[in-house]
Structure formats: C-alpha cells, structure tokens
Coordinates of C-alpha atoms and ligand atoms in Angstrom, one line a residue:
M156 CA 165.8 -149.4 107.8
P157 CA 168.2 -145.9 108.1
S158 CA 170.3 -145.7 111.6
L159 CA 169.2 -142.8 114.0
R160 CA 170.3 -138.8 112.4
R161 CA 171.6 -140.0 109.0
E162 CA 170.9 -138.0 106.3
P163 CA 168.2 -139.4 104.1
A164 CA 169.7 -138.8 100.6
L165 CA 167.2 -136.3 99.0
L166 CA 167.2 -135.1 95.5
P167 CA 166.9 -132.0 95.3
R168 CA 169.2 -131.1 98.4
P169 CA 166.8 -129.6 100.8
T170 CA 168.3 -125.9 101.5
R171 CA 168.2 -126.8 105.3
L172 CA 168.0 -130.0 106.8
A173 CA 167.9 -131.0 110.5
P174 CA 168.1 -135.1 110.9
R175 CA 166.1 -135.7 114.7
S176 CA 166.0 -139.0 116.4
G177 CA 163.3 -141.5 115.7
H178 CA 160.1 -141.9 113.6
F179 CA 157.0 -141.1 112.9
I180 CA 154.8 -144.5 111.2
L181 CA 152.2 -144.0 108.8
D182 CA 149.9 -146.9 108.6
A183 CA 145.9 -147.7 108.0
T184 CA 144.8 -145.9 110.8
T185 CA 147.0 -141.9 110.2
T186 CA 144.9 -139.8 108.8
V187 CA 145.5 -136.2 107.6
R188 CA 144.5 -133.3 108.5
V189 CA 144.4 -129.9 105.8
T190 CA 143.1 -126.0 105.4
P191 CA 141.2 -125.2 102.7
E192 CA 143.8 -124.6 100.5
A193 CA 146.2 -127.5 101.2
E194 CA 143.8 -130.1 100.2
G195 CA 145.3 -130.0 96.2
A196 CA 148.5 -131.2 98.0
A197 CA 146.8 -134.0 100.0
D198 CA 145.3 -135.4 97.3
L199 CA 148.5 -135.5 95.1
L200 CA 149.8 -137.3 98.4
R201 CA 147.1 -139.7 98.2
I202 CA 147.8 -140.4 94.5
L203 CA 151.5 -140.6 94.9
L204 CA 151.8 -143.3 98.3
T205 CA 148.5 -144.9 98.6
P206 CA 148.9 -147.1 94.7
A207 CA 152.3 -148.9 96.9
T208 CA 151.5 -148.0 100.1
G209 CA 148.0 -149.3 100.4
L210 CA 147.6 -146.3 103.3
P211 CA 143.9 -144.6 102.8
L212 CA 145.6 -141.3 104.4
A213 CA 142.3 -140.6 104.9
P214 CA 141.0 -136.4 105.5
S215 CA 140.3 -135.6 109.3
P216 CA 140.1 -133.2 111.5
A217 CA 142.0 -135.2 113.7
G218 CA 144.8 -135.8 111.6
T219 CA 148.2 -136.5 112.7
V220 CA 149.6 -135.7 109.1
T221 CA 148.8 -131.7 108.7
L222 CA 148.9 -130.4 105.3
T223 CA 148.3 -126.6 105.7
V224 CA 149.3 -122.8 103.9
D225 CA 149.8 -119.7 105.7
P226 CA 150.8 -116.7 103.1
H227 CA 151.9 -115.1 106.7
L228 CA 154.9 -117.2 106.7
G229 CA 157.7 -115.2 105.8
G230 CA 160.5 -116.3 103.6
L231 CA 159.1 -119.7 101.6
G232 CA 157.6 -117.6 98.5
Q233 CA 155.9 -118.9 96.0
E234 CA 157.4 -122.8 96.1
G235 CA 159.6 -123.0 100.1
Y236 CA 157.9 -125.5 102.1
G237 CA 158.4 -126.3 106.0
L238 CA 158.4 -129.8 106.8
T239 CA 158.6 -130.9 110.6
V240 CA 158.5 -134.5 110.9
S241 CA 158.5 -135.1 114.8
P242 CA 157.2 -139.2 116.1
H243 CA 153.8 -138.2 116.9
S244 CA 153.1 -135.6 114.3
V245 CA 153.6 -134.6 110.8
L246 CA 153.8 -130.7 110.1
L247 CA 153.7 -129.3 106.4
R248 CA 153.6 -125.9 106.3
A249 CA 153.8 -123.5 103.6
A250 CA 153.2 -119.8 102.1
Q251 CA 151.1 -121.3 98.9
P252 CA 149.9 -124.0 97.7
T253 CA 152.5 -124.6 95.1
G254 CA 155.2 -125.1 98.1
L255 CA 153.2 -128.1 99.9
L256 CA 153.2 -130.0 96.5
R257 CA 157.1 -129.4 96.8
G258 CA 156.9 -130.6 100.5
V259 CA 154.6 -133.7 99.4
Q260 CA 157.6 -134.9 97.2
T261 CA 160.1 -134.4 99.8
L262 CA 158.0 -136.4 102.2
R263 CA 157.7 -139.3 99.8
Q264 CA 161.4 -139.3 99.0
L265 CA 162.2 -139.8 102.8
L266 CA 160.0 -143.6 103.1
P267 CA 161.9 -146.4 101.6
S268 CA 161.5 -146.4 97.9
E269 CA 159.1 -149.1 97.6
A270 CA 156.6 -146.3 98.4
L271 CA 157.2 -145.1 95.0
A272 CA 156.5 -147.9 93.1
P273 CA 152.9 -147.7 91.3
A274 CA 151.8 -150.6 92.8
P275 CA 152.6 -153.2 95.8
G276 CA 155.6 -154.8 95.8
V277 CA 156.6 -157.9 96.9
I278 CA 157.0 -157.4 100.3
R279 CA 153.6 -155.6 102.4
R280 CA 154.4 -153.7 104.6
A281 CA 151.8 -152.1 107.5
R282 CA 154.1 -149.6 108.9
W283 CA 156.0 -147.1 107.2
A284 CA 158.8 -145.1 109.3
L285 CA 159.5 -141.6 108.4
P286 CA 162.5 -140.6 110.0
C287 CA 162.0 -137.6 112.4
I288 CA 163.5 -134.2 110.3
E289 CA 163.2 -130.5 110.2
I290 CA 163.4 -128.9 106.4
T291 CA 163.3 -125.5 105.4
D292 CA 163.5 -125.7 101.9
V293 CA 163.2 -122.2 99.0
P294 CA 164.5 -122.9 95.6
H295 CA 167.6 -121.4 94.5
R296 CA 165.6 -120.2 90.5
P297 CA 162.0 -120.1 89.7
W298 CA 162.7 -121.7 86.2
R299 CA 163.7 -125.5 86.5
G300 CA 162.1 -127.4 82.8
L301 CA 163.1 -129.8 80.8
M302 CA 162.2 -129.0 76.7
I303 CA 160.9 -132.5 75.6
D304 CA 161.1 -132.3 71.2
V305 CA 158.0 -133.5 70.2
A306 CA 158.3 -132.4 66.6
R307 CA 161.2 -134.6 65.2
H308 CA 159.4 -137.6 67.0
F309 CA 156.0 -137.4 68.4
H310 CA 155.8 -138.8 72.1
D311 CA 152.3 -139.6 72.5
A312 CA 150.4 -137.5 76.1
D313 CA 150.7 -140.8 78.6
T314 CA 154.5 -140.6 78.0
L315 CA 154.7 -137.0 78.4
R316 CA 152.3 -137.3 81.8
R317 CA 154.7 -139.7 83.2
H318 CA 157.2 -137.0 82.9
V319 CA 155.7 -134.5 84.2
D320 CA 155.7 -137.1 87.2
L321 CA 159.4 -137.5 86.7
L322 CA 159.6 -133.6 86.9
A323 CA 157.7 -133.1 89.5
L324 CA 159.4 -135.6 91.7
H325 CA 162.8 -133.5 91.4
K326 CA 161.0 -130.6 92.1
L327 CA 161.6 -129.0 88.2
N328 CA 158.6 -127.0 87.4
V329 CA 158.8 -126.4 83.4
L330 CA 157.7 -128.3 80.8
H331 CA 158.3 -127.1 77.8
L332 CA 157.1 -128.6 74.7
H333 CA 158.7 -128.3 71.3
L334 CA 155.6 -128.9 69.6
T335 CA 156.3 -127.8 65.9
D336 CA 159.4 -128.0 63.4
D337 CA 160.4 -128.8 60.0
Q338 CA 159.8 -132.1 60.4
G339 CA 156.1 -132.2 62.1
W340 CA 153.2 -130.2 63.5
R341 CA 152.1 -131.9 66.5
M342 CA 148.9 -129.7 67.9
P343 CA 145.9 -129.1 66.2
I344 CA 144.8 -125.8 65.5
A345 CA 140.8 -126.2 64.5
S346 CA 141.4 -122.4 62.2
H347 CA 143.9 -124.6 60.2
P348 CA 143.2 -128.2 59.9
R349 CA 146.0 -128.8 57.1
L350 CA 149.1 -128.3 60.1
T351 CA 147.9 -131.9 61.2
S352 CA 146.1 -133.5 59.0
V353 CA 149.2 -132.7 56.7
G354 CA 152.0 -131.3 59.1
A355 CA 151.8 -134.3 61.4
R356 CA 153.0 -136.9 59.0
R357 CA 156.5 -137.4 57.1
A358 CA 157.6 -139.4 54.7
E359 CA 160.7 -141.5 56.2
S360 CA 163.0 -140.1 58.6
M361 CA 166.9 -139.7 58.3
T362 CA 168.9 -142.2 60.0
G363 CA 172.3 -140.2 60.9
P364 CA 172.7 -137.0 60.9
D365 CA 172.6 -133.1 59.3
G366 CA 174.9 -134.3 56.3
T367 CA 174.5 -138.1 56.3
T368 CA 172.5 -140.1 53.5
G369 CA 170.4 -142.7 54.9
F370 CA 166.6 -142.7 55.5
D371 CA 165.0 -145.3 57.2
G372 CA 162.0 -145.6 54.4
R373 CA 158.9 -145.3 57.1
P374 CA 156.6 -143.1 57.7
H375 CA 156.2 -141.4 61.4
G376 CA 153.3 -139.2 62.4
G377 CA 151.6 -137.9 65.6
A378 CA 149.5 -135.4 67.0
Y379 CA 147.8 -134.5 70.2
T380 CA 144.2 -133.8 70.7
R381 CA 143.0 -131.1 72.3
T382 CA 141.7 -132.7 75.0
E383 CA 144.8 -134.5 75.5
L384 CA 146.6 -131.2 75.3
T385 CA 144.3 -129.2 77.8
D386 CA 144.4 -132.9 80.1
L387 CA 147.7 -132.3 80.0
V388 CA 148.2 -128.7 81.5
D389 CA 145.2 -130.0 84.3
Y390 CA 147.5 -133.4 85.0
A391 CA 150.7 -130.7 85.6
A392 CA 149.3 -128.3 87.2
Q393 CA 148.0 -130.6 90.2
R394 CA 151.5 -131.5 90.3
G395 CA 153.2 -127.9 90.3
V396 CA 154.5 -128.3 86.9
R397 CA 153.9 -125.5 84.4
V398 CA 153.4 -126.7 80.3
V399 CA 155.2 -124.3 78.2
P400 CA 154.0 -124.8 74.7
E401 CA 156.6 -123.7 71.6
V402 CA 155.2 -122.6 68.5
G403 CA 158.6 -122.0 66.3
M404 CA 158.4 -118.9 63.8
P405 CA 160.3 -117.8 61.0
G406 CA 162.6 -120.9 60.6
H407 CA 161.6 -124.6 61.4
V408 CA 158.3 -124.3 60.0
R409 CA 158.4 -126.7 56.9
A410 CA 155.9 -128.9 58.3
A411 CA 153.5 -125.7 58.2
L412 CA 154.5 -124.6 54.3
A413 CA 153.9 -128.2 53.2
A414 CA 149.8 -127.5 55.0
Y415 CA 149.9 -124.0 53.5
P416 CA 152.4 -123.4 50.5
H417 CA 150.9 -120.0 50.4
L418 CA 152.5 -119.1 53.9
G419 CA 155.7 -119.3 52.1
N420 CA 157.9 -117.2 50.2
H421 CA 157.3 -119.2 47.0
P422 CA 153.7 -119.6 47.5
D423 CA 153.6 -122.4 44.0
R424 CA 156.0 -124.3 45.2
R425 CA 154.9 -127.6 46.8
L426 CA 156.9 -128.7 50.0
D427 CA 157.2 -132.1 51.6
V428 CA 157.4 -132.8 55.5
W429 CA 160.6 -132.5 56.1
T430 CA 162.4 -135.7 56.2
R431 CA 165.8 -134.3 56.6
W432 CA 167.6 -133.2 60.4
G433 CA 168.9 -130.5 60.2
V434 CA 168.8 -126.7 59.4
C435 CA 166.3 -126.1 56.8
D436 CA 165.8 -122.7 54.0
T437 CA 162.5 -122.7 53.9
I438 CA 160.9 -120.3 56.2
L439 CA 157.5 -118.0 56.2
G440 CA 156.9 -115.1 54.2
V441 CA 156.3 -111.8 55.9
H442 CA 153.0 -111.1 53.9
D443 CA 149.6 -110.5 55.9
E444 CA 148.2 -113.6 55.3
V445 CA 151.6 -114.9 57.8
L446 CA 150.1 -112.3 60.4
D447 CA 147.1 -113.6 60.4
F448 CA 148.1 -116.9 60.7
V449 CA 150.7 -116.7 63.4
R450 CA 147.6 -114.3 64.9
A451 CA 145.0 -117.1 64.4
V452 CA 147.4 -120.0 65.6
L453 CA 148.7 -117.5 69.3
H454 CA 145.3 -117.3 69.9
E455 CA 144.4 -121.1 69.8
V456 CA 147.6 -121.5 71.8
M457 CA 146.7 -119.3 74.7
E458 CA 143.6 -121.0 75.2
I459 CA 144.8 -124.8 75.5
F460 CA 147.9 -123.6 77.8
P461 CA 147.4 -120.8 80.4
S462 CA 151.3 -120.7 80.7
P463 CA 152.0 -117.1 81.0
Y464 CA 155.2 -118.1 78.7
V465 CA 155.1 -118.5 75.3
H466 CA 157.5 -119.7 73.3
L467 CA 158.2 -118.1 69.8
G468 CA 161.5 -120.4 68.3
G469 CA 163.3 -117.6 66.5
D470 CA 166.2 -119.8 66.1
E471 CA 168.6 -120.9 63.1
C472 CA 166.7 -119.1 60.5
P473 CA 168.7 -118.2 57.0
T474 CA 167.2 -115.4 55.8
T475 CA 168.2 -116.4 52.2
E476 CA 164.3 -116.2 50.9
W477 CA 163.7 -113.1 52.6
E478 CA 166.7 -111.4 50.1
Q479 CA 165.6 -113.4 47.2
S480 CA 161.6 -112.2 48.0
S481 CA 161.1 -108.5 45.5
S482 CA 158.0 -108.5 48.1
A483 CA 160.1 -109.4 51.4
R484 CA 162.0 -106.7 50.7
A485 CA 159.8 -104.7 49.8
R486 CA 158.4 -105.1 53.7
A487 CA 161.7 -104.8 55.4
T488 CA 161.4 -100.8 53.4
A489 CA 158.0 -100.3 54.3
E490 CA 158.8 -100.8 58.0
G491 CA 161.8 -99.0 57.9
L492 CA 164.4 -102.1 58.5
P493 CA 167.7 -101.6 57.4
G494 CA 167.8 -105.3 55.3
P495 CA 165.5 -108.2 54.8
A496 CA 167.9 -109.5 58.1
A497 CA 165.5 -107.3 60.3
L498 CA 162.6 -108.9 59.3
H499 CA 163.5 -112.2 61.9
G500 CA 163.2 -109.2 64.8
W501 CA 160.4 -107.6 63.2
L502 CA 157.9 -110.8 62.4
L503 CA 159.1 -111.6 65.8
S504 CA 157.7 -108.2 67.1
Q505 CA 154.7 -108.7 65.9
A506 CA 154.1 -112.5 66.9
G507 CA 155.5 -111.5 70.7
G508 CA 153.3 -108.6 70.7
Y509 CA 150.2 -110.0 70.2
L510 CA 151.0 -112.6 73.1
M511 CA 151.8 -108.8 75.1
E512 CA 148.4 -107.8 74.8
H513 CA 146.9 -110.5 75.2
G514 CA 148.8 -110.6 78.6
R515 CA 151.8 -113.3 77.7
R516 CA 155.1 -113.4 77.8
P517 CA 157.6 -114.2 74.9
V518 CA 160.2 -116.1 75.1
G519 CA 163.0 -117.2 72.1
W520 CA 166.2 -119.0 71.4
A521 CA 169.1 -116.3 71.4
E522 CA 171.4 -116.5 68.2
N523 CA 173.9 -115.6 66.6
G524 CA 174.4 -111.7 67.1
A525 CA 170.4 -111.0 66.4
V526 CA 168.9 -108.8 69.7
L527 CA 165.9 -110.7 70.2
P528 CA 162.8 -107.9 70.5
P529 CA 162.0 -105.8 73.5
G530 CA 159.8 -107.6 76.4
F531 CA 161.0 -111.5 75.0
A532 CA 162.4 -113.8 77.9
V533 CA 165.5 -115.3 76.0
M534 CA 167.4 -119.1 76.0
S535 CA 170.3 -118.7 75.7
W536 CA 171.5 -121.9 73.9
R537 CA 174.9 -121.3 72.0
D538 CA 177.1 -119.0 74.2
P539 CA 177.0 -118.3 77.6
A540 CA 178.5 -115.0 76.6
H541 CA 174.4 -114.3 75.0
A542 CA 173.2 -114.8 78.5
T543 CA 175.5 -112.1 79.6
E544 CA 174.0 -109.7 76.2
A545 CA 170.3 -110.4 77.0
L546 CA 170.6 -109.4 80.7
R547 CA 172.2 -106.2 79.0
H548 CA 169.4 -105.7 76.6
G549 CA 166.7 -106.1 80.1
H550 CA 165.8 -109.7 79.0
D551 CA 164.6 -111.9 81.5
V552 CA 167.0 -115.5 80.6
V553 CA 167.0 -119.3 81.3
L554 CA 170.2 -120.8 81.2
T555 CA 170.6 -123.6 78.6
H556 CA 173.6 -123.6 77.0
H557 CA 174.0 -126.3 74.7
R558 CA 177.1 -128.0 75.9
T559 CA 175.6 -128.3 79.6
T560 CA 171.9 -128.6 79.1
Y561 CA 171.7 -130.7 76.1
L562 CA 170.7 -134.3 76.7
D563 CA 170.6 -135.3 73.9
Y564 CA 174.0 -135.1 73.3
A565 CA 176.0 -138.5 74.3
Q566 CA 176.3 -138.8 78.2
D567 CA 179.2 -141.2 77.8
D568 CA 182.4 -141.9 75.1
T569 CA 181.2 -145.6 74.6
P570 CA 182.3 -145.6 70.8
D571 CA 179.4 -148.4 70.2
G572 CA 177.1 -146.4 72.5
P573 CA 173.2 -145.5 70.6
P574 CA 172.8 -142.9 68.2
T575 CA 173.0 -139.6 69.5
Q576 CA 173.4 -135.8 68.3
P577 CA 176.8 -135.3 67.1
G578 CA 178.5 -132.4 69.9
P579 CA 179.9 -132.5 73.2
V580 CA 179.5 -135.4 75.7
V581 CA 177.5 -134.0 78.4
D582 CA 178.0 -136.2 81.0
L583 CA 176.2 -136.4 84.5
R584 CA 179.6 -134.2 86.0
T585 CA 178.9 -131.7 83.0
V586 CA 176.0 -131.1 84.0
H587 CA 176.1 -131.1 87.5
G588 CA 178.9 -128.4 87.2
Q589 CA 176.7 -126.6 84.4
D590 CA 175.4 -122.8 84.7
P591 CA 177.8 -120.7 85.2
E592 CA 176.6 -116.9 86.1
P593 CA 176.6 -114.8 83.6
D594 CA 178.0 -111.5 84.3
T595 CA 176.2 -109.9 86.6
S596 CA 177.8 -106.3 86.5
A597 CA 176.4 -106.1 82.8
R598 CA 172.9 -106.7 84.0
G599 CA 170.2 -104.4 82.4
G600 CA 167.5 -105.2 84.9
G601 CA 167.3 -108.7 82.9
R602 CA 166.5 -111.6 85.5
I603 CA 168.0 -115.3 85.6
L604 CA 165.1 -116.9 85.6
G605 CA 166.7 -120.4 86.0
T606 CA 167.6 -123.5 84.0
Q607 CA 166.6 -126.0 81.7
A608 CA 167.8 -129.5 79.7
Q609 CA 166.8 -130.1 76.4
I610 CA 166.3 -133.2 74.7
W611 CA 166.1 -132.8 70.7
T612 CA 164.5 -136.1 69.7
E613 CA 166.0 -136.9 66.4
F614 CA 168.0 -140.0 67.4
A615 CA 164.9 -140.6 70.7
P616 CA 162.0 -142.3 68.5
A617 CA 161.1 -144.3 71.6
A618 CA 159.4 -143.7 75.1
A619 CA 162.4 -145.4 76.3
D620 CA 165.1 -143.2 74.5
L621 CA 163.5 -140.2 76.8
D622 CA 164.4 -141.9 79.9
R623 CA 167.7 -142.9 79.2
L624 CA 168.7 -139.4 77.5
A625 CA 166.9 -137.9 80.9
Y626 CA 168.2 -139.9 83.5
P627 CA 170.5 -139.6 85.8
R628 CA 171.5 -136.0 84.2
L629 CA 168.1 -134.4 84.8
C630 CA 168.7 -135.8 88.6
A631 CA 171.8 -133.1 88.7
L632 CA 170.2 -130.2 86.5
A633 CA 167.9 -130.2 89.5
D634 CA 169.9 -130.2 92.0
R635 CA 171.7 -127.6 90.6
A636 CA 168.5 -125.7 90.0
W637 CA 166.8 -125.7 93.2
T638 CA 169.2 -126.1 96.0
G639 CA 172.3 -124.2 93.8
P640 CA 176.0 -125.3 93.8
T641 CA 176.7 -128.6 95.7
T642 CA 180.0 -131.0 96.0
W643 CA 180.1 -133.6 93.0
A644 CA 180.5 -136.1 96.5
D645 CA 177.5 -135.0 98.3
F646 CA 175.7 -135.3 94.9
T647 CA 176.9 -138.6 93.7
S648 CA 176.1 -140.0 97.4
R649 CA 172.7 -139.3 97.3
L650 CA 172.5 -140.1 94.0
R651 CA 173.0 -143.9 94.9
A652 CA 170.5 -143.9 96.4
H653 CA 167.6 -142.4 94.3
I654 CA 168.3 -144.5 91.7
H655 CA 166.1 -147.1 93.2
R656 CA 163.8 -144.4 93.5
L657 CA 164.0 -143.7 90.4
D658 CA 164.5 -147.7 90.2
A659 CA 160.7 -148.3 91.7
L660 CA 159.4 -145.8 89.4
G661 CA 160.5 -148.4 86.4
V662 CA 163.0 -145.6 84.6
R663 CA 164.8 -147.1 81.9
H664 CA 168.2 -144.7 83.3
H665 CA 171.6 -144.8 81.7
R666 CA 173.8 -146.9 83.7
P667 CA 177.1 -145.7 82.8
T668 CA 180.1 -147.5 81.7
A669 CA 183.3 -145.6 81.8
P670 CA 183.1 -142.6 83.9
R671 CA 185.1 -139.9 82.9
T672 CA 187.1 -137.6 85.3
A673 CA 186.5 -134.4 84.4
A674 CA 184.3 -131.9 82.7
A675 CA 184.2 -131.1 79.0
P676 CA 185.9 -127.9 78.3
A677 CA 183.7 -125.1 77.8
S678 CA 183.8 -123.5 74.5
T679 CA 182.0 -120.8 72.4
T680 CA 181.4 -123.1 69.6
P681 CA 177.8 -124.1 69.0
S682 CA 178.1 -127.7 67.3
A683 CA 174.1 -128.3 67.6
Ligands
ACM938 C1 168.3 -124.9 69.0 O1 169.0 -126.0 69.8 N1 168.2 -124.8 67.7 C2 167.8 -124.0 69.8

C-alpha cells in the first residue's frame, strides 16, 4: 500500500490533484448512490471493478460512494470531473455524464492494479483501499484518439471492443476506424453487397514494404456485420468513446472498384482487390453514378455511426486517370474547374456537402498543396505546416503528424525487431514530446480539436501486433492530449506504475530494448 500522501501514479495526469491522508475502504458492504443521469457511470464502475474485486457496489440511496451529475458545476465542460476521496465517503461529480465516465477511470487507477484484471487474481482481498485525494480534472483537448486501419488487415469486433476499453482507461475518446482501402472494404453496405462479398477479400498480401517483391500466397479477408458495428458504437458510447468511420475517396478505392468496376475511369477493366502496399493509381470516376454511389454509401454510414464527424479520406490520390479520361476532363470543364486535378476537391465537396446536409462534419487528410473544401475538419498528417495552413483557411484541425503519431513506425532502432512501416523511429519519447502548436497567429477561425495516433496495419496482421504498436506509446499521447505538456521524468515515473495496470489487463505491450536519448529530428518530408 502506498505511503500516505504520496501522489498516485495516474495516467493521464489529472489537471489538479492533492493527496490527503487516510484511505476509503471498499468492501462487500459498500453501496453507490447516484443521481439519475449518473446511472451509466455507476454501471460502468461495476462492469470494470466487480469481475476482479468481487465487490457488488450495489445501488442504494444511503451509499457512501456518490456519483452525481450537476449541470451547474462550473469549469468542468463536457468531460471534466471532480473527485473527493475521504475516509468515509467518495464523491464523484461532473457537469455532464461523460465527465463521470472519465472520473470512473480515475477511481479505477487509484486502486491496486489487480483491480483492473478481467478476473480475480490468486490473492483474494475483501477490502480494497482507495487513497484519500482531491482531484479536479479537465481535458486539454476535446479530440483524443486512435485510428486503427482495419482495411490493410482485418481486426475483429472483439479486438476493437478491447481497444475501446483501453482507450477509455487512458481518457482517450475517439476510435477512428479506417474501414476501406485498396486492399479491403470492411463495412457492409446493403445497397452495394459486392463491396464486401468481393471487396473484403484479397488473394494474398505483400510481405515487405512498397517496392519489394515478396508475397505470402495466402488469401486475407474479413468484414463486420452491421450488428457488430452498431454494437461497437453502443459499447464505445457506454465508455465515452466515439467511433468515427472513415470511408476513403477518391483514391484508395481499389477494393470498391474490384466489386463495381463501372465506378472507375475504365468501366470495362477488371481489377483485383489490391495485394500490394503503397499508393495505387486507380481512383473513382467522376460521373453521376459515382455521386449516387457515394451518397448511398454515406447514407448507410450515417445510419450506423452517429458520430458528428465522418472521415472521407482524400489522401494520396494520383490524378493521372482523370487527366487521361475525356469524360473526366469534360466534367472538370462543365463544373468550371481549372483542370482535372481540381476534381479531387470537387468530388470531396460533393461528398462532404451531402454529409453537411445531414448535419454531419466531413473530415479529410491534409494533402500537399491541396486545400480541403470548406466545412471539412482536417487531419494534418504530412507536415505540421499543413495544420497552420488549414487553420488559416478556417478548418478545425486534428494534429496527426506522421513523425510523432504514426505508431506503425518502429519504436526503437533494434535491427532485428518485427517488420514495420519504413520511416523514422517513433519512440516513446518522440510521442510524449509531440504536438508542436501550429502558428496560432495565422488562425482564420479554425480550432485545434486535438490529436490522435495512427496504426496502419500493413505489418500488423494480429491482435497482439496492435497491442505492441499502441502501448506504451499511446500512454504518452494520452498524457499530451488530456493533460497537455508533462515532463519526461514525471511521465516515465507514472508510466512505471501504469505498466502494472497494462499487465493486469493482459496488454501485450512493447518492452523497450535499447532506449534512445534524443527525440527524432523534425522534418517536413513524409515517408509514409
Ligand atoms: C496517410 O498516411 N496516407 C494519411
């Protein structure tokens, strides 16, 4: 048991915490009192704590643990909370129910790490001690996320639910699902069944990075059912996590074109679902049937995902096919565009406009030199300067710079480590130090929404790969996104204790071999 008044190793670090002397003891007699809007948080507390502790934490109007939502509490916003643990009571308060969900995760981290396990451990305790403390905690950024690419390798719904739990533990609130790409289409669309009956399976996969020649000779495939996706959305919502879907266009669509060739620029060409990694030249056409297709897909995406944000991709779209197509050139002329390359912004504005008519916000990856259409939120992945540029054009921005948030890059420079996406080393320290503020003087009304990590899965076929790539680097991102800058020494000392929590949860995290001392130098050249 920690000595009195030692600061507990919470991750992310709360905005303000003041340890007090003494403990509150949770045992079989402890009951929980809730205001009506706090019931979801009390349910979550039981879901999280009862399996390992055996504590029923039954509801009772006389409970000594109180969870309360009070919209008049000032300064806590959507997700902030206040927590007071005293020897005879625990009071968790928030202005909104989501704030209580964040506070429940803090309560959980105040307990010994065995309390996080999915089942009781060998040593059974009847009494669980919470150290007395006063906490006020409000997030630094509203968007704190993880993108998982389920297109390059399919990861099943159980795996995604597990990651939702881990995101929630770290007070991260967005699971961005990259659902479609050249190598696979994973979401069922009732109006276009071939997207998954054909587009969800490829004949084989490259074994090395783009530019190499080896293939594994093994088919790969997988798609979610609609029920799996709606259940995932509900599961995540119960934990205060939003699932943001990404359906990419106009590039990265080869799996869709394998299913429906008429949507491309060569309707008579038969394509396979791509078996290579890298950037594919094959892109959507710009004829009316494509617009109908895009609207039909987005209609179903909006039915399944209540997220106010829907990601439309927009990255890495070579425009050669449009330049060579007389009908695409005619479309560009008819729309008054300067040339076929401008069809990229035009098509995205058609799709984004459809989302906005339905009250949603489109999101796109920032591309070199291409400004996304008005109304788009922007993920600045290539160059931090793109964030400044997007803010100047009035876009809201999620900072996703590849050199600091791409967790598919190697996390140390061990030569015999598992295969990774070629690129810079993105070690724990690099992620902890990420998030250089864009030049705020250049803002044109856009806001920095937050930041998120990316796991592209060319080299992450197994669930264990996701664990190893995400943890503990995602702990560093969570600290930055929730708390704002923390010192390396403070972060690493909390992480040492937090690793026991990850172990209790069975997370197959990376164990560093050769620690590096300096962060990778910033550069503006993408190598993804
Ligand atoms: C990206 O890495 N192509 C967004």
